[in-house]
Amino acid sequence: MAADGGSFSLGLPCVFSPKSRQYLALCAQDGRLRIWNTDIKTLNQEYVPSAHLSATCTCISWGPCRKAKEGPQRKKRKSDAGQVENQVDLLALGTAAGSVIIYSTVKGALHCTLDGGHSGGVNCVQWHPEDCLLYSGSDDTRIVEWDLQTGKARCKWKADRASVTSLCVSPDGKLLLSAGHTIKMWDLETKEVYRKFTGHSTAVTTLRFATTRPPDSNGLYFLSGAAQDRLLSVWQVREDGKDKNSVVSFNLTDEPHHIDLLTSSSKDEAVRLAVVCKDGQLHLFEHLLNGPCKKPLSPLCTVQMTGVEDSPVPVPLLAVALTPDNHSLLLAYGNHLQPVMERVEVNTAERHVCLTRDVRTTLSLNMETTVSKVKTPVGNAKSKVLVPGLPGHQAPVKGALGSEKRKGTDAKEMSIEERLGKIKMSPEKGVKGAPSLQTDNYAVLLVQGLESKDINILNKVFHTRKDNLIKKTVALLPLPAVLPLVEEITKRMQGHPYTAVLMVRWLKAVLMQHTSYLASLPDLVFQLGVLYHVIESRVKMFHKLSKLHGKLYLLMTQVATSGKEVKDVEHKAKLVYEEESSDEDNASGDEGLPDEDSDNWEEDETMEDEAEEGVRMESKVNGDSDIEPGNESEEE
């Protein structure tokens, strides 16, 4: 029995279907789930989750083979009835948002979504071999047991202090392995810890049961792999409980990314193991587990894959599947967007095997008619199909431009005098004495730079910041020069961020002007795949940095506002106005009382305001005579 499942991995999820190994499920950087048929080497299904950009897929696990319940469709033949009972159907996808997506390959649609179980990203999912149960581990340090019949969480418990990065259910469905930095074995009936193991110094990324024997027979073994660890450790479950340390280690060249094994059902049967490392190499092991082994075991055979170029470039292996035949392997290699699947026979008698493949010619996107909506016209052998550009779109730019010039000798072609007039420098529009380049001159320089690969010419063209000039330059480019321009933009976007900012403007103009031409390229996925990876790595932290920028902006605004208020309180007033005191007002009122018999009060009422003003003026002039009214009152 081959082990399959979805555990936390630093690479992109990539898993073969169990038993028949007919399908390969993987998630690329764009967040889409693609299921490839390994028999006919074509894309069988493609599913785009609703939140594939914000909640990317982190792990994949195939469910056990079962009889799929299909909707109302046409009746199947009797010969197909047996195939429906044993086919794979459900596929579990853990997401970074904390939800688990269940996809049905038979229906070709979403089966259900399991929400509300985790508060952190899901790192691993594992199916129960018999019951309709699913287990998931997350960054919130908890394990959730899901019931697929109800679509709700059946049980939930805390597994470790750190994140749960890997899970594995025993073949009999009674035990569950979970790991963060330490490894724990749980009894699924009581949800209690059955055994504890030392684990690794880093996060455990892989857990697999190597034997199918009961735990009380001293014959139950499992293996584990961790990030940044070049050893696969094998652990033995013993009756006496003295099983904290590993008994066997397998030596690797790099940390494991994908593991497949054929379990041992008896003491005399050896375990077959295939490991794909981060460096793209494949290591094959075969060992009889019968106790501890002091020295790490070296691989029985190492398989590498290279291209057919003059200077060979390693081709990374993505996944491997073991077959009951001891000599054949099912390999998936190349690009995650368009992998290549191949069954090969490996001679394990040789310690090192190097396979040479031409990946560029093998990468051809063959989609079934049920997946692709593009209709191919049917024509006879005499018909000719006209497409933009040259056949293959990989011819050198120089030859392509020359052929266009030969074909374009018609009345619309400009004469040499007109061309010289267009290219002529005009010092009037620019700075005095400094000629400025015209739009078509930029296009000519760009084509010359792409042909000769002259860095000085390309830098002179790419350093412009005028969007209108960039759009016109790209629009005047001939079609065979578009693809070399995209390759140059991709190369420069991998450099300094300042250069990448300039290249984004050129890339935007290329996509706006030449989208129809790029869509007609047969190797579009391979050409734009590298560019997509570069962009994704550039904007990976943009969302978090935007949130941080917003919080800091609010914080700095509050600090600046509070600082201004303190300064206003301590600031001295520039102008102070002091009113007369109430005592002076009363005194001035007393001065007016004894003057009631004066002539000023005998005037008409219409002149009352003028009289009051005269009294005020008199009191101000005779300020020293305040004592006289008092003396007069005393004499009276």
XYZ file of C-alpha atoms in Angstrom:
636
model
C 0.000 0.000 0.000
C 1.392 3.345 -1.002
C 1.224 6.135 1.413
C -0.534 9.248 0.305
C -1.594 12.370 2.093
C -1.148 16.050 2.435
C 1.325 17.396 4.943
C 2.888 20.760 5.400
C 5.670 21.364 2.900
C 7.806 24.332 1.982
C 7.176 23.568 -1.694
C 3.949 23.661 -3.678
C 1.432 20.848 -2.982
C 1.723 17.977 -5.466
C 0.176 14.524 -4.782
C -0.594 11.420 -6.867
C -3.945 9.686 -6.398
C -3.853 6.444 -4.342
C -3.736 2.887 -5.688
C -4.079 3.362 -9.465
C -2.019 6.598 -9.546
C -4.163 7.736 -12.460
C -4.307 11.391 -11.455
C -1.849 14.030 -10.280
C -3.260 16.923 -8.231
C -1.217 20.070 -7.729
C -1.667 23.723 -6.900
C 0.554 26.281 -8.623
C 1.390 29.835 -7.615
C -1.846 31.180 -9.097
C -3.898 29.254 -6.488
C -5.676 27.054 -9.030
C -6.163 23.324 -8.549
C -5.180 21.298 -11.603
C -5.751 17.557 -11.945
C -3.713 15.827 -14.642
C -4.375 12.395 -16.116
C -1.147 10.394 -15.911
C -2.266 7.825 -18.488
C -2.939 10.157 -21.407
C -0.725 13.042 -20.111
C -3.441 15.701 -20.368
C -5.168 18.176 -18.060
C -8.312 16.491 -16.796
C -9.862 19.150 -14.553
C -9.164 22.671 -13.327
C -10.792 24.335 -10.339
C -10.420 27.960 -9.254
C -11.412 28.569 -5.598
C -13.327 31.750 -4.928
C -10.501 33.089 -2.735
C -7.556 31.541 -4.598
C -5.490 34.730 -4.338
C -6.109 35.665 -0.695
C -6.486 32.106 0.681
C -3.911 30.072 -1.194
C -3.793 26.281 -1.015
C -1.230 24.993 1.489
C -1.785 21.213 1.409
C -3.591 18.523 -0.598
C -4.785 15.040 0.351
C -6.656 12.448 -1.696
C -9.539 10.676 -0.016
C -9.881 6.876 0.049
C -11.350 5.166 -2.984
C -15.116 4.892 -2.714
C -18.240 4.548 -4.793
C -19.029 8.000 -6.063
C -22.604 9.251 -6.005
C -23.166 10.975 -9.290
C -26.000 13.242 -10.256
C -28.691 12.494 -12.842
C -26.669 11.453 -15.869
C -26.939 8.936 -18.626
C -26.897 5.286 -17.731
C -23.514 3.617 -17.749
C -22.662 0.334 -19.323
C -22.228 -2.779 -17.224
C -18.517 -2.803 -18.001
C -18.133 0.606 -16.342
C -20.044 -0.317 -13.196
C -17.053 -1.931 -11.507
C -14.857 1.056 -12.239
C -17.214 3.496 -10.510
C -17.054 1.599 -7.220
C -13.276 1.852 -6.805
C -12.478 5.253 -8.262
C -11.092 8.190 -6.345
C -13.488 11.030 -5.806
C -12.880 13.514 -2.998
C -9.876 15.763 -2.642
C -9.197 17.887 0.463
C -7.427 21.234 0.167
C -6.227 23.185 3.191
C -6.041 26.949 2.785
C -4.092 29.742 4.445
C -7.379 31.310 5.613
C -8.154 28.380 7.957
C -10.827 26.659 5.871
C -10.783 23.231 4.222
C -12.183 22.791 0.696
C -13.552 19.401 -0.390
C -13.513 18.974 -4.177
C -15.232 16.145 -6.048
C -13.359 14.893 -9.111
C -16.351 12.865 -10.292
C -18.728 15.837 -10.269
C -15.999 18.244 -11.311
C -17.246 20.800 -8.797
C -16.982 21.872 -5.166
C -18.375 19.259 -2.770
C -18.412 21.329 0.438
C -16.387 23.822 2.478
C -15.423 23.204 6.102
C -15.298 26.519 7.979
C -15.133 27.637 11.584
C -12.666 25.053 12.834
C -9.376 26.942 12.775
C -8.332 30.490 13.527
C -5.025 30.102 11.651
C -3.830 28.700 8.356
C -4.258 24.958 7.732
C -0.908 23.176 7.410
C -1.976 19.546 6.910
C -5.046 17.419 6.172
C -5.407 13.651 6.520
C -8.292 11.274 5.743
C -9.523 8.417 7.881
C -9.082 5.165 5.918
C -12.581 3.844 6.639
C -14.987 6.379 8.154
C -16.045 9.627 6.483
C -13.746 11.621 8.730
C -11.059 14.165 8.004
C -8.364 15.534 10.325
C -6.716 18.937 9.911
C -3.861 20.668 11.757
C -3.320 24.408 11.858
C -1.155 27.254 13.097
C -3.573 27.685 16.023
C -1.967 24.528 17.594
C -5.230 22.561 17.342
C -6.454 19.427 15.553
C -10.021 19.306 14.236
C -11.922 16.120 13.406
C -14.444 16.819 10.629
C -17.544 14.782 9.805
C -18.072 14.975 6.043
C -21.665 13.743 6.254
C -22.704 16.820 8.240
C -19.915 19.154 7.113
C -19.223 20.256 10.687
C -16.467 19.799 13.249
C -16.965 16.655 15.286
C -14.147 17.184 17.802
C -11.423 19.710 18.461
C -8.445 19.612 20.822
C -5.110 21.310 21.421
C -2.210 19.196 20.178
C 0.957 21.142 20.910
C 2.392 24.454 22.028
C 3.628 25.129 18.498
C 1.849 24.897 15.140
C 0.675 21.493 13.967
C 2.580 20.966 10.714
C 1.963 17.288 9.906
C -0.619 14.548 10.490
C -0.877 10.838 9.667
C -3.561 8.236 10.462
C -2.563 4.615 11.049
C -3.713 2.030 8.468
C -6.213 0.545 10.946
C -7.642 3.984 11.753
C -7.050 3.772 15.521
C -3.991 6.000 15.958
C -3.123 9.502 14.813
C 0.352 11.020 14.547
C 0.728 14.790 14.945
C 3.881 16.865 14.898
C 5.157 20.374 15.360
C 8.645 20.228 16.830
C 7.733 17.134 18.864
C 5.819 14.068 17.690
C 2.770 12.740 19.529
C 0.701 9.617 18.931
C -3.001 9.949 19.834
C -5.683 7.372 20.546
C -8.561 8.425 18.325
C -11.197 6.890 20.586
C -10.203 8.737 23.768
C -8.297 11.637 22.146
C -5.472 11.104 24.640
C -1.725 10.911 24.060
C -0.581 7.313 23.557
C 3.156 7.994 22.997
C 5.543 10.959 22.828
C 8.692 11.148 20.703
C 11.621 13.555 20.667
C 11.029 14.820 17.141
C 13.281 17.263 15.302
C 14.878 20.623 15.979
C 12.792 22.218 13.197
C 9.171 21.891 12.083
C 8.235 18.356 11.008
C 6.908 18.374 7.441
C 6.302 14.660 6.782
C 4.875 11.743 8.751
C 4.315 8.244 7.308
C 3.533 4.845 8.793
C 6.050 2.323 7.455
C 4.398 -0.885 8.722
C 0.828 -2.111 9.213
C 1.421 -4.168 12.366
C -0.379 -3.506 15.680
C 1.370 -1.186 18.193
C 1.655 -3.832 20.941
C 3.795 -6.154 18.805
C 6.973 -4.024 18.767
C 6.649 -4.031 14.993
C 4.952 -0.672 14.360
C 7.317 1.814 12.678
C 6.836 5.264 11.224
C 9.180 7.818 9.651
C 9.391 11.605 9.853
C 11.124 14.395 7.937
C 11.662 18.014 8.914
C 12.494 21.326 7.292
C 16.216 22.042 6.841
C 17.000 18.455 7.892
C 18.853 16.066 5.589
C 17.876 12.954 7.520
C 14.685 10.902 7.510
C 14.167 9.387 10.950
C 12.412 6.065 11.622
C 10.711 5.548 15.006
C 9.628 2.308 16.669
C 6.547 2.019 18.897
C 7.533 -0.359 21.697
C 5.501 -1.952 24.448
C 7.780 -0.819 27.258
C 7.487 2.845 26.172
C 11.251 3.280 25.667
C 10.832 4.685 22.193
C 11.706 8.357 22.499
C 14.668 8.216 20.083
C 14.798 7.168 16.423
C 16.116 3.723 15.492
C 17.023 4.221 11.803
C 18.019 7.263 9.707
C 18.056 7.676 5.926
C 20.673 10.040 4.496
C 19.517 12.691 1.948
C 21.172 15.457 -0.078
C 18.600 18.090 0.954
C 15.382 18.449 2.938
C 12.513 16.208 1.722
C 9.708 17.718 -0.321
C 7.752 14.636 -1.442
C 7.746 11.097 -0.033
C 6.122 7.899 -1.229
C 6.548 4.423 0.249
C 5.209 0.898 0.081
C 4.470 -0.272 3.617
C 5.581 -3.579 5.068
C 2.890 -5.976 6.295
C 5.205 -8.655 7.741
C 8.588 -8.909 9.448
C 10.230 -10.433 6.385
C 9.058 -7.732 3.964
C 11.286 -4.736 3.335
C 10.036 -1.158 3.102
C 10.463 0.603 -0.239
C 10.913 4.361 -0.008
C 11.190 7.124 -2.641
C 12.113 10.668 -1.574
C 12.183 13.819 -3.742
C 14.433 16.456 -2.165
C 14.404 20.226 -2.428
C 17.330 20.162 -4.887
C 15.219 18.106 -7.344
C 16.984 14.757 -6.856
C 15.233 11.441 -6.251
C 16.577 8.919 -3.718
C 15.410 5.295 -3.544
C 15.736 3.224 -0.364
C 14.916 -0.364 0.532
C 15.381 -1.556 4.106
C 14.112 -4.311 6.381
C 12.941 -2.765 9.656
C 13.942 -5.166 12.413
C 15.501 -2.977 15.095
C 17.920 -0.094 15.585
C 20.683 0.813 13.153
C 23.484 3.102 14.288
C 24.757 4.518 10.990
C 22.557 6.491 8.584
C 21.613 4.482 5.514
C 22.692 5.722 2.090
C 20.264 5.579 -0.839
C 20.165 2.466 -2.959
C 19.930 4.610 -6.092
C 19.887 8.344 -6.873
C 18.045 9.657 -9.942
C 18.693 13.042 -11.528
C 17.191 14.659 -14.616
C 18.809 17.195 -16.956
C 18.033 18.952 -20.217
C 19.578 18.450 -23.643
C 21.316 21.825 -23.861
C 25.029 22.205 -24.540
C 25.500 23.119 -20.892
C 23.005 20.771 -19.159
C 20.592 22.397 -16.747
C 19.015 20.279 -13.979
C 15.311 19.602 -14.407
C 13.598 19.513 -10.982
C 11.525 16.498 -10.032
C 8.159 17.420 -8.490
C 6.711 14.100 -7.301
C 7.228 10.354 -7.547
C 4.975 7.306 -7.211
C 6.122 3.761 -6.586
C 4.525 0.859 -8.427
C 4.259 -2.767 -7.352
C 6.858 -3.484 -10.012
C 10.300 -3.054 -8.479
C 11.811 -1.410 -11.560
C 9.256 1.182 -12.752
C 8.509 4.622 -11.335
C 5.962 7.310 -12.163
C 7.700 10.698 -12.262
C 6.387 14.249 -12.469
C 8.956 16.876 -13.406
C 9.304 20.313 -14.952
C 7.011 23.214 -14.094
C 4.088 23.282 -11.653
C 1.984 25.140 -14.210
C 2.511 22.382 -16.771
C 4.224 19.270 -15.386
C 5.470 16.368 -17.452
C 4.478 12.849 -16.336
C 6.411 9.791 -17.400
C 6.760 6.137 -16.396
C 10.385 5.085 -16.387
C 12.289 1.935 -15.503
C 15.271 2.502 -13.239
C 18.074 0.033 -12.794
C 18.645 0.102 -9.034
C 21.930 -1.762 -9.459
C 23.487 1.560 -10.486
C 24.091 4.016 -7.661
C 23.561 7.116 -9.828
C 21.168 7.390 -12.776
C 20.910 10.520 -14.944
C 17.914 10.911 -17.272
C 18.104 13.357 -20.183
C 14.873 14.962 -21.374
C 13.994 17.827 -23.706
C 11.507 19.645 -21.520
C 10.793 22.463 -23.983
C 9.481 20.141 -26.678
C 7.605 18.014 -24.153
C 5.769 20.955 -22.602
C 2.642 21.164 -24.753
C -0.655 22.069 -23.193
C -3.069 19.309 -24.257
C -6.438 19.884 -22.653
C -9.530 17.748 -22.988
C -12.551 19.143 -24.765
C -14.515 19.091 -21.498
C -12.016 21.503 -19.951
C -11.076 23.778 -22.828
C -13.695 25.923 -24.550
C -11.413 26.696 -27.488
C -12.617 25.035 -30.670
C -10.048 23.937 -33.249
C -11.215 24.254 -36.865
C -11.188 21.100 -38.955
C -9.345 21.471 -42.267
C -7.768 19.348 -44.930
C -4.074 18.927 -45.669
C -4.063 21.627 -48.364
C -5.386 24.382 -46.106
C -3.012 26.890 -44.551
C -3.473 28.597 -41.216
C -2.182 32.145 -40.906
C -1.077 33.321 -37.448
C 0.846 36.436 -36.403
C 4.585 36.106 -36.245
C 6.776 33.268 -37.430
C 6.109 29.544 -36.862
C 7.251 28.554 -33.380
C 7.703 32.210 -32.346
C 11.255 31.397 -31.337
C 13.150 32.561 -34.433
C 15.810 35.229 -33.893
C 14.563 38.774 -34.049
C 17.050 39.842 -36.703
C 15.830 37.335 -39.265
C 12.246 38.062 -38.463
C 12.664 41.782 -38.914
C 14.440 41.249 -42.227
C 11.671 39.007 -43.495
C 9.092 41.615 -42.567
C 11.001 44.252 -44.477
C 11.116 42.028 -47.532
C 7.408 41.287 -47.296
C 6.450 44.865 -46.582
C 7.758 46.395 -49.843
C 4.535 48.060 -50.865
C 3.347 51.616 -51.502
C 2.971 52.333 -47.783
C 6.649 51.830 -47.050
C 8.486 55.072 -46.283
C 11.395 56.206 -48.370
C 14.902 56.627 -46.999
C 14.494 60.404 -46.943
C 11.313 60.128 -44.893
C 12.958 57.715 -42.475
C 15.907 60.048 -41.996
C 13.500 62.874 -41.371
C 11.731 60.871 -38.698
C 14.940 59.823 -36.963
C 16.438 63.321 -37.146
C 17.089 64.936 -33.777
C 15.089 68.075 -33.002
C 16.815 70.366 -30.434
C 13.920 72.845 -30.397
C 11.615 70.834 -28.101
C 14.219 69.830 -25.543
C 16.862 71.698 -23.655
C 18.957 74.067 -25.704
C 21.736 72.120 -27.367
C 20.437 68.719 -26.132
C 18.564 66.734 -28.831
C 15.523 64.684 -27.770
C 14.580 61.259 -29.126
C 11.312 60.746 -30.956
C 8.911 57.847 -30.365
C 9.826 55.869 -33.486
C 13.513 56.463 -32.720
C 12.975 54.795 -29.341
C 11.377 51.835 -31.083
C 14.340 51.522 -33.461
C 16.810 51.721 -30.607
C 14.850 49.138 -28.625
C 14.848 46.679 -31.517
C 18.565 47.235 -32.067
C 19.262 46.696 -28.380
C 17.257 43.466 -28.351
C 19.076 42.194 -31.450
C 22.575 43.039 -30.268
C 21.830 42.682 -26.530
C 23.607 45.972 -25.960
C 23.130 46.971 -22.322
C 23.878 50.656 -22.942
C 21.179 50.991 -25.598
C 18.617 49.123 -23.505
C 19.378 51.212 -20.423
C 18.945 54.410 -22.427
C 15.516 53.263 -23.619
C 14.269 51.677 -20.389
C 15.167 54.635 -18.176
C 12.412 56.828 -19.573
C 9.521 57.634 -17.220
C 7.005 59.084 -19.684
C 4.031 56.730 -19.913
C 2.834 58.166 -23.206
C 6.262 57.665 -24.789
C 6.428 54.080 -23.484
C 2.999 53.242 -24.928
C 3.858 54.629 -28.369
C 7.246 52.872 -28.409
C 5.693 49.491 -27.592
C 2.936 50.015 -30.143
C 5.528 50.584 -32.912
C 7.451 47.378 -32.118
C 7.245 44.560 -34.680
C 5.587 41.379 -33.445
C 8.734 39.164 -33.485
C 10.392 41.613 -31.062
C 7.623 41.361 -28.448
C 8.726 38.041 -26.962
C 12.418 39.069 -26.590
C 11.172 42.257 -24.911
C 9.155 40.209 -22.403
C 12.219 38.075 -21.667
C 14.354 41.169 -21.107
C 11.707 42.673 -18.811
C 11.567 39.425 -16.830
C 15.349 39.403 -16.449
C 15.467 43.012 -15.260
C 12.577 42.611 -12.809
C 14.692 40.135 -10.871
C 17.258 42.826 -10.078
C 17.142 45.997 -8.017
C 13.694 47.251 -6.910
C 14.324 50.602 -8.619
C 14.781 48.808 -11.934
C 11.714 46.663 -11.270
C 9.555 49.774 -10.836
C 10.630 51.023 -14.256
C 10.023 47.621 -15.827
C 6.440 47.489 -14.525
C 5.516 50.402 -16.813
C 6.955 48.620 -19.845
C 5.253 45.353 -18.908
C 1.917 47.133 -18.558
C 2.308 48.687 -22.006
C 3.235 45.311 -23.564
C 0.184 43.584 -22.081
C -2.111 46.393 -23.197
C -0.790 46.549 -26.772
C 0.110 42.927 -27.624
C -2.231 40.725 -25.577
C -3.742 39.078 -28.662
C -0.309 38.169 -29.986
C 0.868 36.744 -26.666
C -2.309 34.654 -26.393
C -1.483 32.997 -29.733
C 1.914 31.732 -28.555
C 2.038 27.945 -28.063
C 4.559 28.217 -25.193
C 2.827 31.086 -23.382
C 2.647 29.205 -20.068
C 6.376 28.558 -20.040
C 7.270 32.120 -21.080
C 5.038 33.940 -18.596
C 5.408 31.403 -15.771
C 8.763 32.770 -14.665
C 7.451 36.326 -14.848
C 4.458 35.375 -12.692
C 6.732 33.819 -10.061
C 8.861 36.970 -9.958
C 5.844 39.245 -9.526
C 4.369 37.031 -6.819
C 7.604 37.016 -4.845
C 7.802 40.824 -5.156
C 4.276 41.498 -3.838
C 4.212 38.714 -1.270
C 4.581 41.103 1.668
C 2.711 44.043 0.107
C -0.578 43.348 1.910
C 1.064 43.103 5.322
C 3.200 46.175 4.683
C 0.097 48.136 3.656
C -1.601 47.247 6.927
C 1.524 48.194 8.872
C 1.786 51.487 6.966
C -1.824 52.336 7.782
C -1.391 51.597 11.483
C 1.820 53.615 11.685
C 0.191 56.518 9.840
C -2.702 56.596 12.318
C -0.292 56.348 15.249
C 1.963 59.154 13.987
C -1.080 61.330 13.269
C -2.321 60.927 16.827
C 1.120 61.706 18.248
C 1.443 64.837 16.113
C -2.043 66.027 17.101
C -1.451 65.524 20.804
C 1.885 67.352 20.547
C 0.219 70.374 19.001
C -2.352 70.589 21.807
C 0.387 70.664 24.466
C 2.193 73.481 22.653
C -1.007 75.560 22.456
C -1.505 75.286 26.214
C 2.017 76.453 27.009
C 2.043 79.209 24.382
C 1.865 82.798 25.731
C -0.859 85.080 24.425
C 0.277 87.704 21.974
C -2.424 90.277 23.087
C -3.902 90.787 26.616
C -6.916 93.086 27.201
C -7.579 94.213 30.786
C -10.960 95.722 31.682
C -11.455 98.366 34.439
C -12.098 96.962 37.896
C -15.542 97.027 39.521
C -14.319 99.429 42.284
C -13.520 102.139 39.746
C -16.934 101.660 38.159
C -18.631 102.130 41.537
C -16.506 105.195 42.303
C -17.392 106.785 39.004
C -21.046 106.111 39.786
C -20.758 107.876 43.164
C -19.239 110.918 41.558
C -22.281 111.443 39.444
C -24.792 111.358 42.293
C -24.188 114.825 43.864
C -24.325 116.467 40.429
C -28.034 115.714 40.018
C -28.841 119.414 40.833
C -26.503 120.698 38.181
C -27.656 122.364 35.017
C -26.817 119.294 32.923
C -29.762 117.368 34.336
C -32.226 120.241 33.620
C -31.917 119.786 29.842
C -34.487 118.081 27.728
C -34.747 114.293 27.622
C -33.786 114.343 23.981
C -30.310 115.580 24.977
C -29.811 112.896 27.672
C -27.063 111.057 25.844
C -25.002 114.205 25.374
C -25.382 115.052 29.062
C -24.077 111.660 30.134
C -21.100 112.072 27.867
C -20.386 115.508 29.350
C -20.496 114.145 32.902
C -17.978 111.452 32.009
C -15.625 113.941 30.451
C -15.902 116.258 33.489
C -15.158 113.443 35.928
C -12.020 112.542 33.957
C -10.736 116.132 33.878
C -11.401 116.816 37.565
C -9.960 113.581 38.830
C -8.372 115.248 41.903
C -11.685 116.759 43.110
C -13.050 113.474 44.403
C -12.946 114.838 47.982
C -15.056 117.945 47.216
C -18.360 116.172 46.793
C -17.820 114.565 50.140
C -17.134 117.952 51.801
C -20.226 119.476 50.276
C -22.319 116.650 51.615
C -20.866 117.195 55.092
C -21.675 120.962 55.012
C -25.231 120.220 54.013
